[in-house]
Coordinates of C-alpha atoms in Angstrom, one line a residue:
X1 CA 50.8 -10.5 133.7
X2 CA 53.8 -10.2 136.0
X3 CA 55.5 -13.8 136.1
X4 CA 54.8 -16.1 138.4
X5 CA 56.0 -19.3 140.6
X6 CA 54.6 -21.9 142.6
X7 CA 56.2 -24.3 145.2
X8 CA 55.2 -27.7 145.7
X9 CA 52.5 -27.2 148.4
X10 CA 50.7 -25.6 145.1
X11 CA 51.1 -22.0 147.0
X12 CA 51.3 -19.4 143.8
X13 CA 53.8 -16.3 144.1
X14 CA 55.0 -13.4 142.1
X15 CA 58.5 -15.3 140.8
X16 CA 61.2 -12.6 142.0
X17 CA 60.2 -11.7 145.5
X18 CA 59.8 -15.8 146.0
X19 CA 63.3 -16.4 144.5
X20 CA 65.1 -13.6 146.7
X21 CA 63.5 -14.2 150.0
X22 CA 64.1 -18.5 149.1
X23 CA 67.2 -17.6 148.2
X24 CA 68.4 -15.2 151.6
X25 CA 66.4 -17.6 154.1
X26 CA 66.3 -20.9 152.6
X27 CA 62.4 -21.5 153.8
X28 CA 59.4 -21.3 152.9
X29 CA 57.6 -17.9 153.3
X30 CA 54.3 -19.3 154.9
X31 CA 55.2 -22.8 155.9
X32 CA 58.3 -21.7 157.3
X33 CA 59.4 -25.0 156.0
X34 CA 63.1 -25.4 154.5
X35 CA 63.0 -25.1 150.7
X36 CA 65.9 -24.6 148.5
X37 CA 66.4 -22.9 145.3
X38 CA 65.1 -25.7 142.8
X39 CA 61.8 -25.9 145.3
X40 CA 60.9 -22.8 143.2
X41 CA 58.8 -23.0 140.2
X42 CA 58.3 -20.9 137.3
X43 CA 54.7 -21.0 136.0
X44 CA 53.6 -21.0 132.4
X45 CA 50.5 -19.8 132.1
X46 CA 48.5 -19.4 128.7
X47 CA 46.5 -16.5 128.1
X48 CA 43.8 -16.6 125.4
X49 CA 42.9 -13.2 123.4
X50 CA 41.0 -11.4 126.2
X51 CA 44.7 -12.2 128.4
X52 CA 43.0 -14.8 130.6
X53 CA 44.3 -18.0 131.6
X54 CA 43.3 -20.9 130.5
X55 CA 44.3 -24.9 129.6
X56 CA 45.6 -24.8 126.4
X57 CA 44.3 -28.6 125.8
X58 CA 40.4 -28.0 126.8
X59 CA 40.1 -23.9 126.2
X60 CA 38.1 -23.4 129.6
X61 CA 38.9 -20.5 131.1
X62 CA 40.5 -20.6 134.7
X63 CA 38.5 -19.4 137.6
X64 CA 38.1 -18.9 141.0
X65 CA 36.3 -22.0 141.7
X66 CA 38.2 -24.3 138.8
X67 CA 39.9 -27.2 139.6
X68 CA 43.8 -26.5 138.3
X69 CA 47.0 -28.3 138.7
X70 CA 50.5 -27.7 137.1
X71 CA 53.2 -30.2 135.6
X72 CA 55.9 -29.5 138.1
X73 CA 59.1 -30.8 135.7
X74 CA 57.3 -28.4 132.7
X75 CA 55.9 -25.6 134.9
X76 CA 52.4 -25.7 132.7
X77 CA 48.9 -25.7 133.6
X78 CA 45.8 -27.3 133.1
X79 CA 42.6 -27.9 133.9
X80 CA 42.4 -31.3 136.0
X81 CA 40.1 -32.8 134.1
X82 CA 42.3 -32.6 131.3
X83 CA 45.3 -34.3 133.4
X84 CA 42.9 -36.7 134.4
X85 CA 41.7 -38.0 131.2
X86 CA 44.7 -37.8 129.1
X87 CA 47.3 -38.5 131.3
X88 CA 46.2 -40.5 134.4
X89 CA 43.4 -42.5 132.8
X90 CA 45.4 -43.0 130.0
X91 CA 49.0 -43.4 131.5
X92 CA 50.5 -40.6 129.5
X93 CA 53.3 -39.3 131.5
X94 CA 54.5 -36.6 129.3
X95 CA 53.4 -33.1 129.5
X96 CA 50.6 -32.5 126.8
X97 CA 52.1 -29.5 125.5
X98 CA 55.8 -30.1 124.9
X99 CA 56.3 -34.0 126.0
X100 CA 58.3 -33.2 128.8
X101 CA 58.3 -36.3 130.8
X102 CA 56.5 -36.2 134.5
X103 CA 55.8 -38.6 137.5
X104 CA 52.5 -39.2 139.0
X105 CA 54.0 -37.3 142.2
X106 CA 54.3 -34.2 139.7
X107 CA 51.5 -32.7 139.8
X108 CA 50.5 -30.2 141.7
X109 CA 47.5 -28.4 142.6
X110 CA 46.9 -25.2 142.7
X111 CA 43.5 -24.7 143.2
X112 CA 41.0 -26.9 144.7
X113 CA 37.6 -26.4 144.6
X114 CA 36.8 -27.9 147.5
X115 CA 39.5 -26.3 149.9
X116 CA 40.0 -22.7 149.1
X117 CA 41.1 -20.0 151.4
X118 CA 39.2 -17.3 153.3
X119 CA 40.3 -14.4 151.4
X120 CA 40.0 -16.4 148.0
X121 CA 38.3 -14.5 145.3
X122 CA 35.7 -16.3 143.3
X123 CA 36.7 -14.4 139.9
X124 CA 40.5 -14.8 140.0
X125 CA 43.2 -17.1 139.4
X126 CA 45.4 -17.8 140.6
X127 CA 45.5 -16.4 144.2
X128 CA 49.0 -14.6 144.8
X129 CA 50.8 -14.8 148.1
X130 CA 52.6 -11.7 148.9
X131 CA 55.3 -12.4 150.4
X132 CA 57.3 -9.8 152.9
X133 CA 61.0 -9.8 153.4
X134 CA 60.6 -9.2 157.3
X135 CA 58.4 -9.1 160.0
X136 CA 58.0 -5.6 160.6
X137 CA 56.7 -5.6 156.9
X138 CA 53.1 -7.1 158.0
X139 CA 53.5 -5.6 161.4
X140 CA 52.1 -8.3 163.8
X141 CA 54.0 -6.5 167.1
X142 CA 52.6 -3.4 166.3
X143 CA 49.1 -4.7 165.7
X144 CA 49.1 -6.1 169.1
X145 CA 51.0 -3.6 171.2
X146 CA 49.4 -1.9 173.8
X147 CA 46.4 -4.4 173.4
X148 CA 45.7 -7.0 176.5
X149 CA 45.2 -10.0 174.5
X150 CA 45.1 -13.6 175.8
X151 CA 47.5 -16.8 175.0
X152 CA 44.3 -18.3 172.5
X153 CA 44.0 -14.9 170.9
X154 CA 48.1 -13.9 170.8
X155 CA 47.6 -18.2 168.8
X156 CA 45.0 -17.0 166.8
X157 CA 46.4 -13.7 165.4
X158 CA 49.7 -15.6 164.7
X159 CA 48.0 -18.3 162.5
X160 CA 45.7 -15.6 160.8
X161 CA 49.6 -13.9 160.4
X162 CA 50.6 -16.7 158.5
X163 CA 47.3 -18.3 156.8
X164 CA 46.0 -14.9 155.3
X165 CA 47.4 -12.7 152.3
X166 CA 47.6 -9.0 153.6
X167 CA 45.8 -5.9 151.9
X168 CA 45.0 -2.6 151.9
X169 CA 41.4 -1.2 153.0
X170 CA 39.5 0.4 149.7
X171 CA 40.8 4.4 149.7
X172 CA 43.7 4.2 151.4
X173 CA 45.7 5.1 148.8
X174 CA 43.4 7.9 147.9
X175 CA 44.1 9.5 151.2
X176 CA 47.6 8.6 150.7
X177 CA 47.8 10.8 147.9
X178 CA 45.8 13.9 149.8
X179 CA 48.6 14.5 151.9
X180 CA 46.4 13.2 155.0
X181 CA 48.0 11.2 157.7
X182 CA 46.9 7.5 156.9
X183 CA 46.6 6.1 160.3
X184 CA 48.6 2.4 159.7
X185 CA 46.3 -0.6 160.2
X186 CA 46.8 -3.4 162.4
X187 CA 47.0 -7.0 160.8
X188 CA 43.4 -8.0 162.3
X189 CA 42.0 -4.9 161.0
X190 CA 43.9 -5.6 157.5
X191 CA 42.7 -9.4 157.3
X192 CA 39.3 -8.2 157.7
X193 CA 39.1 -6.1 154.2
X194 CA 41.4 -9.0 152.6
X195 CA 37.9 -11.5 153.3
X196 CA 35.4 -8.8 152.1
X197 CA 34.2 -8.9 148.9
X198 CA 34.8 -5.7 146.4
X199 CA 31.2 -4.9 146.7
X200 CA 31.1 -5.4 150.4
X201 CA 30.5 -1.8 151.2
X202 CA 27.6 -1.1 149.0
X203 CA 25.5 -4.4 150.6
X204 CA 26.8 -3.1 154.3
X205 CA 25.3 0.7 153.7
X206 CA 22.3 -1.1 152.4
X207 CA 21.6 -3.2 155.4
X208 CA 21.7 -0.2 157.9
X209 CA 18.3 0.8 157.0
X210 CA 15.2 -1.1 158.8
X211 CA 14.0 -2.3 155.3
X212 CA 17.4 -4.2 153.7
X213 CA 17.3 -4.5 150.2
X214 CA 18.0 -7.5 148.1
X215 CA 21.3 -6.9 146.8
X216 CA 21.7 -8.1 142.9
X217 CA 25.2 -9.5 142.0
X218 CA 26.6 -7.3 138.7
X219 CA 29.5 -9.7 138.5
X220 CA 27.8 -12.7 136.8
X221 CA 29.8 -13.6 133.8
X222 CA 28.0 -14.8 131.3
X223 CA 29.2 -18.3 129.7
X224 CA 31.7 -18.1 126.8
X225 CA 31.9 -20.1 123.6
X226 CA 35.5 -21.6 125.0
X227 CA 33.8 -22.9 128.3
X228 CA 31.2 -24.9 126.6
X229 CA 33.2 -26.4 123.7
X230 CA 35.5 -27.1 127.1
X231 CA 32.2 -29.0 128.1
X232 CA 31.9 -30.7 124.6
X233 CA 35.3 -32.1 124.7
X234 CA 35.2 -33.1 128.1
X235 CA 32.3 -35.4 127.4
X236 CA 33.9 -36.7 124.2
X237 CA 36.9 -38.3 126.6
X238 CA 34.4 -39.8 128.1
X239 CA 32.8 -41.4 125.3
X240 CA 33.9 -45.5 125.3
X241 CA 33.2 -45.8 121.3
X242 CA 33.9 -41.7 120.2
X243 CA 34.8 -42.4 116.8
X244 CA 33.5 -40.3 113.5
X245 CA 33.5 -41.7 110.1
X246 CA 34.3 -39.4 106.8
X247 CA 34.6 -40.0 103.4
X248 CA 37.1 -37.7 101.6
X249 CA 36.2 -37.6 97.7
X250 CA 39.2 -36.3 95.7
X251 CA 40.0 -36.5 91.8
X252 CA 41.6 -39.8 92.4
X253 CA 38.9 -41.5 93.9
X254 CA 37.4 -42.2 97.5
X255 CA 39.4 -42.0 100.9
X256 CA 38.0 -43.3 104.2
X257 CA 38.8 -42.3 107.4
X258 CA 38.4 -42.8 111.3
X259 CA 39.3 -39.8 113.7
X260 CA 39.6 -40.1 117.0
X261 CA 37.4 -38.4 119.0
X262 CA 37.8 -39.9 122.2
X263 CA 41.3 -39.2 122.1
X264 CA 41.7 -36.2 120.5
X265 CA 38.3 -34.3 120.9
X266 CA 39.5 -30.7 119.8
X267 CA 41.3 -31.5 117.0
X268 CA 38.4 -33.9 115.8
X269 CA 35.9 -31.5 116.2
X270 CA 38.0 -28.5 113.8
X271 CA 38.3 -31.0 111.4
X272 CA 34.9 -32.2 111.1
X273 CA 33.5 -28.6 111.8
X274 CA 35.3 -27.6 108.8
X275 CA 33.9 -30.2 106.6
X276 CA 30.3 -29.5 107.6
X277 CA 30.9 -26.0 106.3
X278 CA 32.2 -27.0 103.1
X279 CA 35.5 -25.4 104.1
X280 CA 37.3 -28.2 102.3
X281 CA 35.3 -28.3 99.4
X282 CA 37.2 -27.6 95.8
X283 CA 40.8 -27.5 97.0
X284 CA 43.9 -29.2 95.8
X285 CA 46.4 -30.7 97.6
X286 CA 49.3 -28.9 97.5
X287 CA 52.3 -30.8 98.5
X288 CA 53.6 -34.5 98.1
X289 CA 56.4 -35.7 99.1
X290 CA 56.7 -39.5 97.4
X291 CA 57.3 -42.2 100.4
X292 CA 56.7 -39.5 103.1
X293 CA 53.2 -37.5 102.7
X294 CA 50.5 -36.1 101.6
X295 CA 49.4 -32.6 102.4
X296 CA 46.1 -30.4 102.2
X297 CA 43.2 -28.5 103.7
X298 CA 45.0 -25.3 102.6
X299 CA 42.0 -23.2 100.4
X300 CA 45.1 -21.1 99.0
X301 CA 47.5 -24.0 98.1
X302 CA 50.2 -22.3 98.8
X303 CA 51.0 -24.1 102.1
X304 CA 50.5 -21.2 104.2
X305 CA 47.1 -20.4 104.6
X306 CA 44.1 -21.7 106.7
X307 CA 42.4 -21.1 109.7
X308 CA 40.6 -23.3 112.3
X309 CA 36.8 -23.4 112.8
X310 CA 37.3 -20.7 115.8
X311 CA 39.4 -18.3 113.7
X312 CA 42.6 -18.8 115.5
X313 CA 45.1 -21.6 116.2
X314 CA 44.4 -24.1 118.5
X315 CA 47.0 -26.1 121.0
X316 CA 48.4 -29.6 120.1
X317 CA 47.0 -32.6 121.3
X318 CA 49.7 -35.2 121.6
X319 CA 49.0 -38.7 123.2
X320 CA 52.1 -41.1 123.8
X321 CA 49.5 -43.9 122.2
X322 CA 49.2 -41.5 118.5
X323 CA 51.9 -42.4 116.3
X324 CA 53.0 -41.9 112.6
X325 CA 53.8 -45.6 112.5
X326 CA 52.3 -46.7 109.7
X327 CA 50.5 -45.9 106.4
X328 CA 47.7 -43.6 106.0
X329 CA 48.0 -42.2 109.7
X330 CA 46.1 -39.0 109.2
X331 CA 47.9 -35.9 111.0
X332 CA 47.5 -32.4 111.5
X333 CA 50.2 -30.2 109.8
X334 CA 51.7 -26.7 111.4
X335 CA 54.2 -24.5 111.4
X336 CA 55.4 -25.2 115.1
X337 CA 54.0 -25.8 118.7
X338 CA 50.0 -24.7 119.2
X339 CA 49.7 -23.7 115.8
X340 CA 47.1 -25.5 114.6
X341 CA 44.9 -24.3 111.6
X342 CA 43.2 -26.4 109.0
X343 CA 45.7 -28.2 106.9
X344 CA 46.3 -32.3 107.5
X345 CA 48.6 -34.7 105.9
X346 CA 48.8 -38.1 105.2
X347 CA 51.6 -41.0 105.8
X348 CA 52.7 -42.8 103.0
X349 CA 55.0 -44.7 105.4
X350 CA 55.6 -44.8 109.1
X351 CA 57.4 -41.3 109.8
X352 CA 58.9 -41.7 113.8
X353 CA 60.1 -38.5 113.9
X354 CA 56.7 -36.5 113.6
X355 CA 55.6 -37.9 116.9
X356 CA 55.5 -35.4 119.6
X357 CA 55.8 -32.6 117.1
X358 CA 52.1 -33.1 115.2
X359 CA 48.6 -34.3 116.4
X360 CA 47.4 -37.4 115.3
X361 CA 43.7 -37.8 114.8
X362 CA 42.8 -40.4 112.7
X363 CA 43.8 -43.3 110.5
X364 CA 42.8 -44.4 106.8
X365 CA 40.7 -47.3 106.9
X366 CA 39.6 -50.0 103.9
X367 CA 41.5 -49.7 100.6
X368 CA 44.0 -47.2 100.2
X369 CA 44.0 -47.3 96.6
X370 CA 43.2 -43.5 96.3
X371 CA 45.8 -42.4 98.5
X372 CA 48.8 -44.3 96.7
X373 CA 47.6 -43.2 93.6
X374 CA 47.8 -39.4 94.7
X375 CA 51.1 -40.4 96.7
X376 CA 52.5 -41.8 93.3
X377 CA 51.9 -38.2 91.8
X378 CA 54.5 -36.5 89.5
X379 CA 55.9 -33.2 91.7
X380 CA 58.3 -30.3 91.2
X381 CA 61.2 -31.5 92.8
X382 CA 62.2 -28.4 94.6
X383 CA 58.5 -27.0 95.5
X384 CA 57.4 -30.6 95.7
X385 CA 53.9 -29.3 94.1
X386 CA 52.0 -32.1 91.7
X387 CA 52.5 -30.9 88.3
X388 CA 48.9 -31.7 87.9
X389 CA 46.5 -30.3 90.3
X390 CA 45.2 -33.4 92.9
X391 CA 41.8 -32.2 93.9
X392 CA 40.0 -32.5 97.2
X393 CA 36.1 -32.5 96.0
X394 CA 34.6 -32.4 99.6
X395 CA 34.5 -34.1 102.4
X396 CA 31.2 -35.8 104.1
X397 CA 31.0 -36.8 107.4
X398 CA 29.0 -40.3 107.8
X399 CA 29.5 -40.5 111.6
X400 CA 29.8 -37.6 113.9
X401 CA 30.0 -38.1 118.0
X402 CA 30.2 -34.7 118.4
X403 CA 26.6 -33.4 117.2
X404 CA 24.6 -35.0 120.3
X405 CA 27.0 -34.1 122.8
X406 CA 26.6 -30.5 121.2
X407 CA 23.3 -30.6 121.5
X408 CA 23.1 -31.7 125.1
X409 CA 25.8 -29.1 126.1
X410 CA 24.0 -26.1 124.8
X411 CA 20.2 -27.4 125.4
X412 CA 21.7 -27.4 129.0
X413 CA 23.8 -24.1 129.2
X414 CA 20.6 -22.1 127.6
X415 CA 18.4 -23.7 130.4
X416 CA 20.8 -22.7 133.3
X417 CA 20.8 -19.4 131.7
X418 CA 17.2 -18.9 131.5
X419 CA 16.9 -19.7 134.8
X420 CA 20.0 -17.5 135.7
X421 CA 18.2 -14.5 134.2
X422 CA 14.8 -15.1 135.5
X423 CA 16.5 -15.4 138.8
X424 CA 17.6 -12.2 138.2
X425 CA 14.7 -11.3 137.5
X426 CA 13.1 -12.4 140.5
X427 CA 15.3 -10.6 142.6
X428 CA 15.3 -6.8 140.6
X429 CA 11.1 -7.1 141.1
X430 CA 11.9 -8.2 144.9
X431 CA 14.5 -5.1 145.3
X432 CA 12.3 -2.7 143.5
X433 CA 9.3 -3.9 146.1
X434 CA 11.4 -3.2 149.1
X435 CA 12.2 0.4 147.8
X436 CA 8.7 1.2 147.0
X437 CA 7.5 -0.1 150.5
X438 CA 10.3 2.1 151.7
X439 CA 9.9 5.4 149.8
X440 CA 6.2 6.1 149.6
X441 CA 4.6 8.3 147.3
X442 CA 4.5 11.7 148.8
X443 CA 0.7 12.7 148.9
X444 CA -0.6 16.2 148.7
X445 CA -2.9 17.5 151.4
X446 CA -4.4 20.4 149.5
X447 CA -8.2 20.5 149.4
X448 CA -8.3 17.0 150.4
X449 CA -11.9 16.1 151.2
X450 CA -11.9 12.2 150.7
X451 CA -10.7 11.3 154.5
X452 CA -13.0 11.2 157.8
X453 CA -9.4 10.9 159.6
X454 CA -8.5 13.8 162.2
X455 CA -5.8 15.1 161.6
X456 CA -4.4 18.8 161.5
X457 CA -4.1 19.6 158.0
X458 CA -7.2 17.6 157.0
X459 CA -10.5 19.2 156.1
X460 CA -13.7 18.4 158.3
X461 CA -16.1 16.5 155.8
X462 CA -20.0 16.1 155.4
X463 CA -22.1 18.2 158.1
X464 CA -19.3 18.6 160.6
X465 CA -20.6 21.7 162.3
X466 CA -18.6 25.1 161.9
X467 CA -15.8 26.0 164.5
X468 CA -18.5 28.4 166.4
X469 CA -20.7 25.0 167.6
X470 CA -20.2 22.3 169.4
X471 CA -21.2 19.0 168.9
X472 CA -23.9 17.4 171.6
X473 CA -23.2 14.9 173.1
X474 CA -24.2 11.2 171.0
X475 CA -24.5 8.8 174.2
X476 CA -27.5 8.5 176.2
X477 CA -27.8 9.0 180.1
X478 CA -28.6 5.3 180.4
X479 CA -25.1 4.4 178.5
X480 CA -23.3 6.8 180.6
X481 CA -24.2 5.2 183.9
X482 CA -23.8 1.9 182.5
X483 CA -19.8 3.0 181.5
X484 CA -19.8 4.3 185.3
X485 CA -21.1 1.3 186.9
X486 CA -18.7 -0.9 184.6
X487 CA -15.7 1.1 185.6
X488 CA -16.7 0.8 189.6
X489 CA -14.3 -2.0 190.3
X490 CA -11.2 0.6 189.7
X491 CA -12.6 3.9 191.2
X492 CA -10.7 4.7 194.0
X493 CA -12.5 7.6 195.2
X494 CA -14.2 6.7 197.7
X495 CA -11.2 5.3 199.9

């Protein structure tokens, strides 16, 4: 993805063309509005795997009808839900990622559910404003030469001019390439194909025939693992008492713990979805540090390994209200920014100058006799390993916020796509009436004896007489005269 900008109207751009033409005419390309060079921008946007963005906080991926905003002083973006919880509601003003600090009037938004333009398209974000060095780039003159237009319409065209992203009609380039003349479109006719969808041709050709069918939308993404754990921790934020109990059993005896789910939901829900699979289960931990911490979760013990529950890292979650300002604060350990796995640590003593650089979770609760005794643990001063293995037995988790919410999450995802599908359903059986009722069967008219119909390719049947007779005549003289007599009132022969 080319890299990108946004000013703070929350219009989005492709980052060079916005910086030259800010930069030669000192306004806004749309607006028209002054804007200097620091009114610019730059967007970081995070991709996942597949190379779409998405928050890096909640995992939902962003679409065309999502609700995003940026950090203006950071240039990041999330989903608003997100900001809303964990910065607004909470008074965090520092950006979730990399602590930058922010101002309520700092955020931006980019897309808005509930306002999005004409030509917006439902699948993609973010929408990209072209933007065109000079006028005779769009061609507004030239659209409207020639043409007798009145004052409301010259209006009209001129705020469609500069409300509406430009394109070129489907094939144009094709014919480009022919060698035929491509005839050069007006604006109207350009805005036009910019508001139809891609599919808009197929449903137009359709609906030319006296018997439209029902067309059936291919573009339905299905709903992905990221979106509805984006669901799950969204509804943990919510929660007013989200916290989960475990019980960590290691050589040296018991170790309680409170993580905070309400705070923290994605980091929670890793650690706690590893300890339900056992993933913890017979490891060691392999570094202490005596009056600073104590480190595991790594099923090779050699400090580098482990993965989270979803097979990848996952983003930090820092909260100004999270410290390592005590004993037995229980941490998540990485090798740098968003890189999250399954090791933790624990504080032997309040380390200030973790904060902002690890995720705090949860906090050891009741007697910490276990954890000095590990902490008190004989290491290799330069590898700062315990000379005698410290073993992590297993963890159990007593109290788990996460598993109802799960429940209700996917119960309701599976219904809406049931009903998506028989939907779909519905409207394939609909279509595939339509055709039928359209395209009859073709009959065949050879030696067909079944219909009393005249017709000219259809057989006589019963007793017809042959083609040498004549049939008499079935009505009686006395019905005759009585047709006659009706039909006096409108014979004019006698006048």
């Amino acid at each position: 993805m080319e890299k990108l900008a946004f000013t703070d109207d929350g219009t989005c751009f492709e980052y060079e063309p916005l910086a030259a033409y800010v930069k030669k005419h000192k306004v806004h390309p749309v607006t028209k509005t002054p804007l200097a060079d620091d009114g610019v921008h730059e967007m970081k946007l995070a991709l996942n795997e597949r190379g779409v963005p998405f928050c890096p906080i909640g995992s939902k991926e962003f679409l065309g009808h999502t609700h995003v905003v940026a950090i203006r002083p950071s240039g990041r973006v999330y989903w608003y839900d997100t900001v809303q919880e964990m910065n607004l509601k909470c008074k965090n003003w520092t950006d979730l990622v990399d602590g930058t600090p922010f101002k309520k009037k700092d955020i931006i938004t980019l897309q808005d559910p509930n306002n999005l333009p004409k030509n917006h398209d439902p699948n993609v974000f973010p929408t990209i404003t072209r933007v065109y060095d000079t006028p005779t780039d769009r061609g507004p003159e030239h659209a409207l030469s020639g043409i007798n237009v009145t004052a409301s319409q010259k209006r009209i065209f001129a705020q469609l001019d500069t409300t509406r992203d430009l394109i070129d009609p489907p094939g144009a380039s094709k014919r480009a390439k022919s060698g035929k003349t491509v005839p050069a479109l007006s604006a109207a006719e350009r805005k036009v194909w910019s508001s139809l969808p891609a599919d808009a041709p197929r449903y137009a050709a359709i609906g030319l025939t006296c018997s439209a069918a029902t067309p059936i939308r291919k573009d339905v993404k299905k709903v992905t693992r990221g979106e509805i754990d984006g669901k799950i921790f969204a509804a943990a934020r919510r929660l007013t008492d989200g916290a989960a109990l475990v019980r960590i059993t290691t050589s040296a005896g018991d170790i309680n713990a409170k993580l905070h789910c309400s705070l923290v939901p994605q980091t929670c829900y890793n650690f706690l979805k590893l300890a339900k699979q056992g993933y913890y289960n017979n490891t060691v931990f392999h570094r202490i540090v005596k009056n600073f911490i104590v480190q595991g979760g790594d099923p090779t013990a050699t400090g580098s390994g482990g993965a989270s529950c979803w097979g990848s890292p996952f983003p930090d979650e820092i909260l100004g209200r999270l410290r390592h300002n005590a004993k037995g604060v229980l941490s998540m350990a990485n090798s740098g920014p968003n890189s999250n796995g399954s090791q933790f640590f624990f504080t032997m003593q309040p380390a200030q100058h973790l904060d902002g650089k690890h995720t705090v979770f949860g906090q050891v609760i009741g007697q910490g006799d276990a954890l000095d005794s590990i902490g008190d643990t004989p290491t290799n001063p330069t590898t700062e390993v315990p000379l005698k293995p410290v073993k992590l037995i297993s963890v159990d988790v007593l109290q788990n916020p996460f598993e109802a919410i799960e429940r209700e999450v996917e119960d309701a995802y599976d219904e809406g796509e049931q009903k998506l599908k028989k939907e779909e359903a519905s409207q394939r059986e609909r279509e595939g009436n339509e055709r039928r009722a359209w395209f009859s069967a073709p009959q065949s008219h050879e030696g067909a004896t079944d219909s009393t119909a005249v017709g000219k390719y259809l057989k006589p049947t019963g007793d017809a007489p042959s083609s040498g007779e004549r049939e008499a005549p079935r009505a009686s003289a006395a019905a005759a005269a009585l047709r006659v007599k009706k039909n006096t009132a409108f014979n004019m022969s006698n006048w």
